[in-house]
Short mmCIF file of C-alpha atoms (C1' of nucleotides) in Angstrom, two decimals:
data_model
loop_
_atom_site.label_atom_id
_atom_site.label_comp_id
_atom_site.label_asym_id
_atom_site.label_seq_id
_atom_site.Cartn_x
_atom_site.Cartn_y
_atom_site.Cartn_z
CA MET I 27 19.58 9.17 -31.79
CA ALA I 28 20.21 5.73 -30.26
CA TYR I 29 17.06 5.55 -27.78
CA ARG I 30 13.44 5.07 -29.16
CA GLU I 31 10.72 4.31 -27.02
CA THR I 32 9.80 0.55 -28.35
CA GLU I 33 6.78 -1.35 -28.05
CA LYS I 34 8.48 -3.82 -25.05
CA MET I 35 9.48 -0.99 -22.64
CA ARG I 36 5.79 0.50 -22.83
CA GLN I 37 3.99 -2.89 -22.02
CA ARG I 38 6.81 -3.15 -19.34
CA LYS I 39 6.38 0.59 -18.53
CA ALA I 40 2.77 -0.39 -17.91
CA GLN I 41 3.14 -2.81 -16.39
CA ALA I 42 4.85 -1.81 -13.35
CA ARG I 43 2.16 0.97 -13.07
CA GLN I 44 -0.27 -1.85 -13.09
CA ARG I 45 1.26 -4.07 -10.50
CA ILE I 46 1.97 -0.38 -8.33
CA ILE I 47 -2.43 -0.03 -8.67
CA ASP I 48 -3.22 -3.67 -7.51
CA CYS I 49 -0.30 -3.47 -4.74
CA THR I 50 -2.09 0.49 -4.06
CA TYR I 51 -6.29 -1.38 -3.87
CA GLU I 52 -4.61 -4.46 -1.75
CA CYS I 53 -3.02 -2.19 0.77
CA VAL I 54 -6.47 0.27 0.91
CA ALA I 55 -8.78 -3.18 1.23
CA ASN I 56 -6.63 -4.25 4.03
CA GLY I 57 -5.89 -1.11 5.29
CA GLY I 58 -7.97 1.42 4.41
CA PHE I 59 -6.27 5.07 2.80
CA ARG I 60 -4.80 6.39 5.32
CA SER I 61 -2.72 3.93 6.55
CA ALA I 62 -2.02 3.22 3.39
CA ARG I 63 1.93 4.09 2.73
CA ILE I 64 4.24 4.77 -0.18
CA THR I 65 7.51 3.27 0.37
CA ARG I 66 4.59 -0.10 1.38
CA ILE I 67 3.19 0.02 -1.63
CA ALA I 68 6.38 0.15 -3.12
CA GLY I 69 7.98 -2.46 -2.09
CA LEU I 70 5.55 -4.86 -2.50
CA ALA I 71 5.26 -3.84 -6.28
CA GLY I 72 8.53 -4.67 -6.10
CA VAL I 73 9.99 -0.22 -7.64
CA ALA I 74 11.65 2.14 -5.49
CA THR I 75 9.30 5.07 -4.30
CA GLY I 76 10.71 7.56 -6.46
CA THR I 77 9.45 4.68 -9.68
CA ILE I 78 5.60 5.71 -8.37
CA TYR I 79 6.16 8.98 -9.32
CA ARG I 80 6.92 8.37 -13.08
CA HIS I 81 3.58 7.49 -12.51
CA PHE I 82 1.29 9.00 -10.42
CA GLU I 83 1.85 13.13 -10.24
CA SER I 84 1.65 11.96 -5.73
CA ARG I 85 0.29 9.78 -3.56
CA GLU I 86 -3.24 11.95 -3.68
CA ASP I 87 -3.09 11.32 -7.04
CA LEU I 88 -2.65 7.67 -7.51
CA PHE I 89 -5.30 7.26 -4.29
CA ALA I 90 -7.50 9.20 -6.61
CA GLU I 91 -7.36 7.21 -9.21
CA ILE I 92 -7.55 4.25 -6.73
CA PHE I 93 -10.74 5.48 -5.39
CA ARG I 94 -12.45 6.10 -9.79
CA THR I 95 -11.56 2.25 -10.46
CA ALA I 96 -12.89 0.22 -7.52
CA THR I 97 -16.27 3.36 -7.00
CA GLN I 98 -16.78 2.73 -10.87
CA ARG I 99 -16.78 -1.19 -10.53
CA GLU I 100 -19.28 -0.75 -7.61
CA VAL I 101 -21.51 2.04 -9.39
CA ASP I 102 -21.59 -0.47 -12.36
CA LYS I 103 -22.23 -3.48 -10.29
CA VAL I 104 -25.19 -1.39 -9.09
CA ALA I 105 -26.63 0.05 -12.88
CA GLU I 106 -26.00 -3.48 -13.66
CA ALA I 107 -29.08 -4.94 -10.76
CA LEU I 108 -31.00 -1.38 -12.14
CA ASN I 109 -31.40 -3.28 -15.69
CA THR I 110 -33.06 -6.93 -15.03
CA ASP I 111 -36.86 -6.84 -15.46
CA GLY I 112 -39.40 -5.87 -13.18
CA ASP I 113 -40.99 -3.02 -12.35
CA ALA I 114 -39.22 0.54 -11.29
CA ALA I 115 -39.56 -0.65 -7.84
CA VAL I 116 -38.59 -4.51 -8.04
CA ARG I 117 -35.67 -3.16 -9.13
CA LEU I 118 -34.11 -0.33 -7.03
CA GLU I 119 -34.73 -3.28 -4.10
CA ALA I 120 -32.19 -5.63 -6.45
CA ALA I 121 -30.34 -2.50 -6.41
CA LEU I 122 -30.32 -1.53 -2.76
CA ARG I 123 -29.27 -5.15 -1.86
CA GLN I 124 -26.41 -5.29 -4.93
CA PHE I 125 -24.66 -2.03 -2.36
CA ALA I 126 -25.50 -3.53 1.10
CA GLU I 127 -24.45 -6.52 0.53
CA ARG I 128 -21.43 -5.98 -1.72
CA ALA I 129 -19.87 -3.05 0.72
CA MET I 130 -20.73 -6.39 3.01
CA ARG I 131 -18.63 -8.30 1.54
CA GLY I 132 -15.19 -6.40 1.36
CA PRO I 133 -15.64 -4.15 4.47
CA MET I 134 -12.74 -2.45 5.05
CA MET I 135 -13.32 -0.96 1.22
CA ALA I 136 -16.41 -0.32 1.73
CA TRP I 137 -14.88 1.34 4.58
CA ALA I 138 -12.58 2.97 3.00
CA LEU I 139 -14.56 4.16 -0.04
CA ILE I 140 -18.05 5.36 2.55
CA ALA I 141 -17.23 6.98 5.58
CA GLU I 142 -12.74 6.34 5.75
CA PRO I 143 -12.01 10.42 7.13
CA VAL I 144 -9.65 10.86 3.65
CA ASP I 145 -7.82 13.91 1.88
CA PRO I 146 -9.67 16.51 0.39
CA LYS I 147 -9.00 15.23 -3.05
CA LEU I 148 -10.44 12.25 -2.45
CA GLU I 149 -13.34 14.15 -0.55
CA GLU I 150 -14.34 15.37 -3.23
CA GLU I 151 -14.07 12.26 -5.44
CA ARG I 152 -16.48 10.26 -2.48
CA LEU I 153 -18.89 12.89 -3.65
CA VAL I 154 -18.58 11.83 -6.95
CA TYR I 155 -19.20 8.35 -5.94
CA ARG I 156 -21.77 9.11 -4.20
CA ARG I 157 -23.54 11.29 -6.42
CA ALA I 158 -23.75 8.53 -9.02
CA TYR I 159 -25.09 5.87 -6.74
CA ALA I 160 -27.73 8.99 -6.22
CA GLU I 161 -27.83 9.78 -9.86
CA LEU I 162 -28.49 5.90 -10.65
CA PHE I 163 -31.67 6.01 -8.21
CA GLU I 164 -32.62 9.05 -9.56
CA LYS I 165 -33.30 8.20 -12.33
CA ALA I 166 -35.05 4.49 -11.50
CA ILE I 167 -37.08 6.55 -8.64
CA ARG I 168 -38.51 9.21 -11.90
CA ASP I 169 -38.69 5.67 -13.53
CA GLY I 170 -40.96 4.51 -11.08
CA ILE I 171 -43.30 7.97 -10.83
CA GLU I 172 -44.37 7.50 -14.87
CA GLU I 173 -45.05 3.99 -14.44
CA GLY I 174 -47.31 4.07 -11.40
CA CYS I 175 -45.49 2.34 -9.16
CA ILE I 176 -43.57 5.09 -6.93
CA PRO I 177 -45.48 8.15 -5.91
CA ASP I 178 -44.84 11.23 -7.34
CA GLN I 179 -41.72 12.60 -5.05
CA ASP I 180 -38.45 14.77 -5.31
CA ALA I 181 -36.70 11.97 -6.64
CA ARG I 182 -33.32 13.50 -6.35
CA GLN I 183 -34.12 14.13 -2.70
CA SER I 184 -35.41 11.04 -2.03
CA SER I 185 -32.01 9.18 -3.85
CA THR I 186 -29.88 11.15 -1.61
CA CYS I 187 -32.07 9.91 1.26
CA LEU I 188 -31.08 5.95 0.53
CA VAL I 189 -26.86 6.17 0.29
CA GLY I 190 -27.46 8.03 3.86
CA ALA I 191 -29.59 5.79 5.29
CA ILE I 192 -28.21 2.65 3.57
CA ALA I 193 -24.91 4.20 4.40
CA GLU I 194 -25.23 5.57 7.77
CA SER I 195 -26.46 1.76 8.51
CA LEU I 196 -23.48 -0.01 7.51
CA VAL I 197 -20.70 2.19 9.66
CA GLY I 198 -21.02 0.94 11.69
CA PRO I 199 -21.01 -2.86 10.99
CA LEU I 200 -18.32 -1.84 8.72
CA SER I 201 -16.13 -0.16 11.28
CA PRO I 202 -12.22 -1.63 11.34
CA THR I 203 -12.40 -1.31 15.06
CA LEU I 204 -14.93 -4.44 15.40
CA ALA I 205 -14.62 -5.79 11.60
CA GLY I 206 -11.44 -7.24 13.16
CA GLN I 207 -13.47 -7.58 16.53
CA ILE I 208 -16.99 -9.05 15.89
CA THR I 209 -18.00 -11.22 12.94
CA ILE I 210 -21.34 -10.79 11.99
CA ALA I 211 -23.24 -14.08 10.92
CA ASP I 212 -24.17 -14.66 7.71
CA ILE I 213 -28.14 -14.26 9.11
CA ASP I 214 -27.48 -11.13 10.85
CA LYS I 215 -26.35 -9.55 7.85
CA ASN I 216 -29.15 -11.12 6.09
CA LYS I 217 -31.50 -9.58 8.63
CA LEU I 218 -29.84 -6.19 8.84
CA VAL I 219 -30.06 -5.38 4.56
CA ASP I 220 -33.30 -6.90 4.79
CA SER I 221 -34.76 -4.46 7.47
CA ILE I 222 -32.51 -1.49 5.98
CA ILE I 223 -34.56 -2.00 2.30
CA ARG I 224 -38.07 -2.34 4.10
CA PHE I 225 -37.15 0.73 5.78
CA CYS I 226 -36.08 2.43 1.88
CA MET I 227 -39.11 0.79 0.20
CA GLN I 228 -41.26 1.89 2.42
CA GLY I 229 -40.14 5.90 2.78
CA LEU I 230 -40.02 5.54 -1.34
CA THR I 231 -43.61 4.01 -2.35
CA GLY I 232 -45.50 5.26 1.64
CA THR I 233 -46.84 1.13 1.75
CA ARG I 234 -46.49 -1.20 3.68
CA ARG I 235 -44.43 -4.80 2.68
CA MET R 23 4.91 26.19 52.32
CA ALA R 24 4.83 28.49 50.93
CA TYR R 25 2.18 28.97 47.84
CA ARG R 26 -1.15 27.06 48.28
CA GLU R 27 -4.25 26.94 45.78
CA THR R 28 -6.35 29.30 46.68
CA GLU R 29 -10.33 29.84 44.79
CA LYS R 30 -9.02 33.29 43.54
CA MET R 31 -6.05 30.93 41.37
CA ARG R 32 -8.96 28.38 41.16
CA GLN R 33 -10.87 30.51 38.67
CA ARG R 34 -8.55 32.53 36.95
CA LYS R 35 -6.92 29.04 35.60
CA ALA R 36 -10.91 28.06 35.52
CA GLN R 37 -11.59 30.87 33.24
CA ALA R 38 -8.30 30.75 31.38
CA ARG R 39 -10.19 26.83 30.27
CA GLN R 40 -13.02 28.88 29.62
CA ARG R 41 -11.08 31.30 26.92
CA ILE R 42 -9.96 28.42 25.19
CA ILE R 43 -12.20 26.58 24.91
CA ASP R 44 -14.00 29.13 23.50
CA CYS R 45 -11.67 29.76 20.87
CA THR R 46 -11.64 26.56 20.03
CA TYR R 47 -14.90 26.38 19.59
CA GLU R 48 -14.75 29.29 17.70
CA CYS R 49 -11.74 28.26 15.43
CA VAL R 50 -14.21 25.41 14.25
CA ALA R 51 -17.40 26.67 13.62
CA ASN R 52 -15.28 28.23 10.55
CA GLY R 53 -13.83 26.26 9.64
CA GLY R 54 -13.77 23.06 11.44
CA PHE R 55 -11.06 20.85 12.64
CA ARG R 56 -8.67 20.40 10.08
CA SER R 57 -7.59 23.82 10.44
CA ALA R 58 -8.02 24.81 13.72
CA ARG R 59 -4.46 25.12 14.26
CA ILE R 60 -3.28 25.17 18.36
CA THR R 61 -1.41 28.55 17.52
CA ARG R 62 -4.45 30.53 16.86
CA ILE R 63 -6.30 29.37 19.39
CA ALA R 64 -3.87 29.66 21.42
CA GLY R 65 -3.11 33.37 20.05
CA LEU R 66 -7.39 34.30 19.93
CA ALA R 67 -7.16 33.02 23.48
CA GLY R 68 -4.43 34.86 24.42
CA VAL R 69 -2.47 33.15 25.91
CA ALA R 70 1.03 30.92 24.54
CA THR R 71 1.38 27.82 23.45
CA GLY R 72 2.18 25.79 26.19
CA THR R 73 -0.52 26.90 28.01
CA ILE R 74 -2.79 24.91 25.81
CA TYR R 75 -1.77 21.90 27.74
CA ARG R 76 -1.22 23.14 30.75
CA HIS R 77 -5.39 22.84 30.42
CA PHE R 78 -5.19 19.00 27.95
CA GLU R 79 -3.54 16.32 27.05
CA SER R 80 -3.17 17.25 23.67
CA ARG R 81 -5.21 19.14 20.46
CA GLU R 82 -7.44 15.82 19.70
CA ASP R 83 -7.52 16.10 24.00
CA LEU R 84 -8.81 19.85 23.25
CA PHE R 85 -11.06 19.13 20.28
CA ALA R 86 -12.78 15.76 21.48
CA GLU R 87 -13.65 17.93 24.00
CA ILE R 88 -15.40 20.58 21.65
CA PHE R 89 -16.41 17.51 20.13
CA ARG R 90 -18.96 16.68 22.98
CA THR R 91 -19.91 20.12 24.58
CA ALA R 92 -21.18 21.37 20.80
CA THR R 93 -22.64 17.84 20.39
CA GLN R 94 -25.01 17.23 23.95
CA ARG R 95 -26.23 20.72 23.29
CA GLU R 96 -27.66 19.36 19.77
CA VAL R 97 -29.25 16.15 21.27
CA ASP R 98 -30.05 18.14 24.21
CA LYS R 99 -32.86 19.96 21.52
CA VAL R 100 -33.21 17.16 19.39
CA ALA R 101 -34.44 15.13 22.81
CA GLU R 102 -36.92 18.68 23.79
CA ALA R 103 -38.39 18.47 20.93
CA LEU R 104 -38.76 14.97 21.57
CA ASN R 105 -40.67 15.87 25.38
CA THR R 106 -43.64 17.47 23.36
CA ASP R 107 -47.49 17.19 23.10
CA GLY R 108 -48.41 14.81 20.61
CA ASP R 109 -47.64 10.80 19.12
CA ALA R 110 -44.71 8.92 18.89
CA ALA R 111 -45.25 10.03 15.15
CA VAL R 112 -46.06 13.75 15.38
CA ARG R 113 -42.72 13.82 17.74
CA LEU R 114 -40.70 12.49 15.92
CA GLU R 115 -41.46 15.17 12.90
CA ALA R 116 -40.98 17.70 15.42
CA ALA R 117 -37.77 15.89 16.14
CA LEU R 118 -36.52 15.53 12.99
CA ARG R 119 -37.03 18.96 11.83
CA GLN R 120 -35.29 20.59 14.95
CA PHE R 121 -31.95 18.26 13.62
CA ALA R 122 -31.82 19.38 10.13
CA GLU R 123 -32.76 23.12 10.89
CA ARG R 124 -30.68 23.48 13.90
CA ALA R 125 -27.45 21.84 11.17
CA MET R 126 -28.78 24.55 8.48
CA ARG R 127 -28.51 27.76 10.60
CA GLY R 128 -24.68 26.96 11.98
CA PRO R 129 -23.40 24.80 7.89
CA MET R 130 -19.85 25.11 9.44
CA MET R 131 -20.55 23.53 12.70
CA ALA R 132 -22.85 20.83 11.40
CA TRP R 133 -20.48 19.61 9.13
CA ALA R 134 -17.51 19.65 11.10
CA LEU R 135 -20.00 17.23 14.11
CA ILE R 136 -21.38 15.01 10.96
CA ALA R 137 -19.03 14.89 7.78
CA GLU R 138 -15.80 16.54 8.13
CA PRO R 139 -13.51 13.52 7.86
CA VAL R 140 -11.06 13.76 11.15
CA ASP R 141 -8.70 12.42 13.41
CA PRO R 142 -9.57 8.62 14.50
CA LYS R 143 -9.86 9.67 18.28
CA LEU R 144 -12.56 12.35 17.11
CA GLU R 145 -14.24 9.74 14.66
CA GLU R 146 -15.06 7.51 17.68
CA GLU R 147 -16.64 10.41 19.49
CA ARG R 148 -19.10 11.39 16.17
CA LEU R 149 -19.56 7.95 16.19
CA VAL R 150 -20.73 7.99 20.62
CA TYR R 151 -22.82 10.89 18.99
CA ARG R 152 -24.25 9.16 15.77
CA ARG R 153 -25.42 6.66 18.35
CA ALA R 154 -26.91 9.29 20.45
CA TYR R 155 -29.62 10.60 18.33
CA ALA R 156 -30.33 7.00 17.05
CA GLU R 157 -31.07 5.97 20.42
CA LEU R 158 -33.17 9.14 20.64
CA PHE R 159 -34.90 8.82 17.82
CA GLU R 160 -34.92 4.62 18.83
CA LYS R 161 -36.48 5.33 21.84
CA ALA R 162 -39.72 7.51 19.98
CA ILE R 163 -40.73 4.83 17.66
CA ARG R 164 -40.36 2.10 19.94
CA ASP R 165 -42.86 4.53 22.15
CA GLY R 166 -45.33 5.52 18.28
CA ILE R 167 -44.77 1.23 17.53
CA GLU R 168 -46.42 0.36 21.06
CA GLU R 169 -49.30 3.71 21.01
CA GLY R 170 -50.26 2.28 17.37
CA CYS R 171 -49.49 5.18 14.94
CA ILE R 172 -46.08 3.72 14.04
CA PRO R 173 -46.40 -0.06 12.99
CA ASP R 174 -43.82 -2.70 14.33
CA GLN R 175 -39.76 -2.51 12.90
CA ASP R 176 -37.00 -3.28 13.54
CA ALA R 177 -36.88 0.81 15.52
CA ARG R 178 -33.31 0.53 15.89
CA GLN R 179 -32.75 -0.31 12.17
CA SER R 180 -34.91 2.94 11.48
CA SER R 181 -33.19 5.29 13.96
CA THR R 182 -30.00 4.37 11.90
CA CYS R 183 -31.52 5.68 8.24
CA LEU R 184 -33.25 8.24 9.82
CA VAL R 185 -29.78 9.53 10.87
CA GLY R 186 -27.77 8.47 8.06
CA ALA R 187 -30.71 10.00 5.06
CA ILE R 188 -30.45 13.25 7.32
CA ALA R 189 -26.78 13.49 7.39
CA GLU R 190 -26.50 11.90 3.93
CA SER R 191 -28.83 15.23 2.73
CA LEU R 192 -27.28 18.51 4.60
CA VAL R 193 -23.84 17.29 3.57
CA GLY R 194 -23.78 18.31 0.54
CA PRO R 195 -25.64 21.94 1.42
CA LEU R 196 -23.40 21.96 3.88
CA SER R 197 -20.15 20.58 2.06
CA PRO R 198 -17.79 23.81 2.79
CA THR R 199 -16.57 23.88 -0.69
CA LEU R 200 -20.39 25.63 -1.51
CA ALA R 201 -20.85 26.99 1.59
CA GLY R 202 -19.61 29.98 0.98
CA GLN R 203 -20.06 30.20 -2.59
CA ILE R 204 -23.86 29.36 -2.71
CA THR R 205 -26.86 30.24 -0.83
CA ILE R 206 -29.56 28.91 -0.31
CA ALA R 207 -32.31 30.49 -0.04
CA ASP R 208 -34.52 29.99 3.31
CA ILE R 209 -36.89 29.18 1.11
CA ASP R 210 -35.05 25.97 -0.88
CA LYS R 211 -34.25 25.02 3.11
CA ASN R 212 -37.88 24.72 4.12
CA LYS R 213 -38.78 22.59 0.94
CA LEU R 214 -35.40 20.44 1.12
CA VAL R 215 -36.61 19.71 5.70
CA ASP R 216 -39.16 19.33 4.19
CA SER R 217 -38.30 16.49 0.90
CA ILE R 218 -36.11 14.64 3.37
CA ILE R 219 -38.72 14.76 5.77
CA ARG R 220 -41.47 13.43 3.73
CA PHE R 221 -39.31 10.51 3.24
CA CYS R 222 -38.35 9.38 6.71
CA MET R 223 -41.65 9.71 8.14
CA GLN R 224 -43.15 7.61 5.45
CA GLY R 225 -40.03 5.19 6.28
CA LEU R 226 -41.23 5.06 9.36
CA THR R 227 -44.97 4.45 8.44
CA GLY R 228 -45.30 3.48 5.68
CA THR R 229 -48.36 5.71 5.11
CA ARG R 230 -48.02 8.51 2.22
CA ARG R 231 -48.77 12.02 3.29
"C1'" DA Z 22 10.85 41.35 52.38
"C1'" DT Z 23 11.20 36.96 51.52
"C1'" DA Z 24 11.08 32.40 49.72
"C1'" DA Z 25 8.56 28.61 48.40
"C1'" DG Z 26 6.08 26.58 45.07
"C1'" DC Z 27 3.17 27.05 40.44
"C1'" DA Z 28 1.53 28.49 36.25
"C1'" DG Z 29 3.09 30.82 31.90
"C1'" DT Z 30 6.28 31.38 28.18
"C1'" DG Z 31 7.44 30.46 22.84
"C1'" DA Z 32 11.21 29.04 20.96
"C1'" DA Z 33 13.74 25.26 20.03
"C1'" DT Z 34 12.20 20.01 19.19
"C1'" DC Z 35 10.40 16.13 17.39
"C1'" DA Z 36 8.08 12.92 14.25
"C1'" DT Z 37 6.19 11.67 10.47
"C1'" DT Z 38 6.99 11.53 5.73
"C1'" DA Z 39 5.67 12.29 1.11
"C1'" DT Z 40 8.73 13.96 -2.57
"C1'" DT Z 41 13.05 15.68 -5.37
"C1'" DC Z 42 17.06 14.52 -7.82
"C1'" DA Z 43 22.22 13.32 -8.49
"C1'" DT Z 44 23.26 9.21 -9.68
"C1'" DT Z 45 22.70 4.62 -12.00
"C1'" DT Z 46 21.22 0.86 -15.04
"C1'" DC Z 47 18.80 -0.54 -18.74
"C1'" DT Z 48 17.60 0.05 -24.00
"C1'" DT Z 49 18.07 1.25 -28.26
"C1'" DG Z 50 20.43 1.80 -32.79
"C1'" DT Z 51 24.62 1.84 -35.07
"C1'" DA C 25 30.98 -2.26 -28.59
"C1'" DC C 26 29.30 2.45 -28.31
"C1'" DA C 27 26.60 6.58 -27.81
"C1'" DA C 28 22.44 8.74 -26.24
"C1'" DG C 29 19.04 8.71 -24.25
"C1'" DA C 30 15.63 6.99 -20.42
"C1'" DA C 31 13.95 4.82 -16.61
"C1'" DA C 32 14.96 3.30 -11.66
"C1'" DT C 33 16.63 4.21 -7.67
"C1'" DG C 34 16.74 5.53 -2.82
"C1'" DA C 35 18.70 8.11 0.99
"C1'" DA C 36 18.52 13.04 1.82
"C1'" DT C 37 15.67 16.42 2.42
"C1'" DA C 38 11.58 19.34 2.77
"C1'" DA C 39 7.28 20.54 5.08
"C1'" DT C 40 4.13 21.02 8.53
"C1'" DG C 41 2.32 21.47 12.71
"C1'" DA C 42 2.46 19.44 17.49
"C1'" DT C 43 4.69 19.56 21.24
"C1'" DT C 44 8.07 19.85 25.09
"C1'" DC C 45 11.01 22.07 28.73
"C1'" DA C 46 13.82 25.33 30.07
"C1'" DC C 47 12.59 29.43 32.13
"C1'" DT C 48 10.52 33.45 33.80
"C1'" DG C 49 7.40 35.87 36.45
"C1'" DC C 50 3.44 35.51 40.17
"C1'" DT C 51 1.18 34.75 43.80
"C1'" DT C 52 1.11 33.09 48.99
"C1'" DA C 53 2.11 32.69 54.14
"C1'" DT C 54 5.13 34.02 56.96
#
DNA sequence: ATAAGCAGTGAATCATTATTCATTTCTTGT
DNA sequence: ACAAGAAATGAATAATGATTCACTGCTTAT
């Protein structure tokens, strides 16, 4: 017995894996999943294409991992925003704002996660992702109903509507066809986010503001 | 000069073209765009694959035509619902209901039009399609604002939220992974549609009902 | 009946990339 | 230094289906 897996090797492998992940992330953040080629990723990461397959079962698997990682980051941010002070309605509003504003800050990745046409396996991940958001919102709505600051309603259904309203409102502005050509001024972004949120909060509370 | 295009020929060609369209529609209504194979369509229509290309530039082109046709049918129905009596809010509610109920009646086609991952060219058609709905709603919202039954707001933005809220709410129930397995009882469908519409109308009017 | 010209045919081609795997290179313990 | 084994390589392969095009067979006007 001559070769034995050692700590040094374990680390080196882990590093390569991380490099692959990082470069994939970069490719996706740059042109979405569809246009991210394995050969390009391998090139960027400084490994051969075959090496990718020593770390990931398949392209789809690699993408699924990226999807989950990127998603979790976003979901965590929204969860964080839901954990601040104030009544449930206020916290929800902060969370919705966080969701929308982060999407506009990284439009291509947001588009890839929310709206890019992807293969079935990734589409499944996306449903999980949307569900995760919806569940966060749902919980907050229930809290609000208990607190009395949000009227009684089907929390699950309403949370789904929230996700849909925001996603749809962002698809246009995020769409990569436009993203390169049109630059949305910050002031417009704010107005956009404000009116989305107004609609959503009214939908929830049935109260004009 | 021996051969000259005659009325009979023109008709025969038109019939073949229509058969191709019909069969494509059937395939899509059955499994979405992605799974609709040219060879299968040709087989159903009783023509050779090559013949498809005498009538349509490409697969994408054929699909785009189907997309437009199917879409126009839906948009017309919604427009019709907006043209009935009552104040703008009532008419809008009827239109939203029409949209949602028709989708649940033909779930696979609705999914293909609303949520199926498709190629860029079709995705473009889809944006047009969503815009068409949004514009109908937008017009109605403006009417409502003038009539005084809907408070002043960014009609365009609100209409986008409407489309998103409905679409997102339907994606889950329409998703073909489930469609075959779970049958949604009519009573559930009604409850679903009701709560979507409640959210939407509250979002618009800021009034509980 | 015939010839001109269009429509229809469908097997063969093409294009695109993810994936494989025989080979090479590197790491380790003795 | 060496052998045993693991990791990396990347050119070749595979798979998929849309698209083509040389050919066949109809339709028409004379």
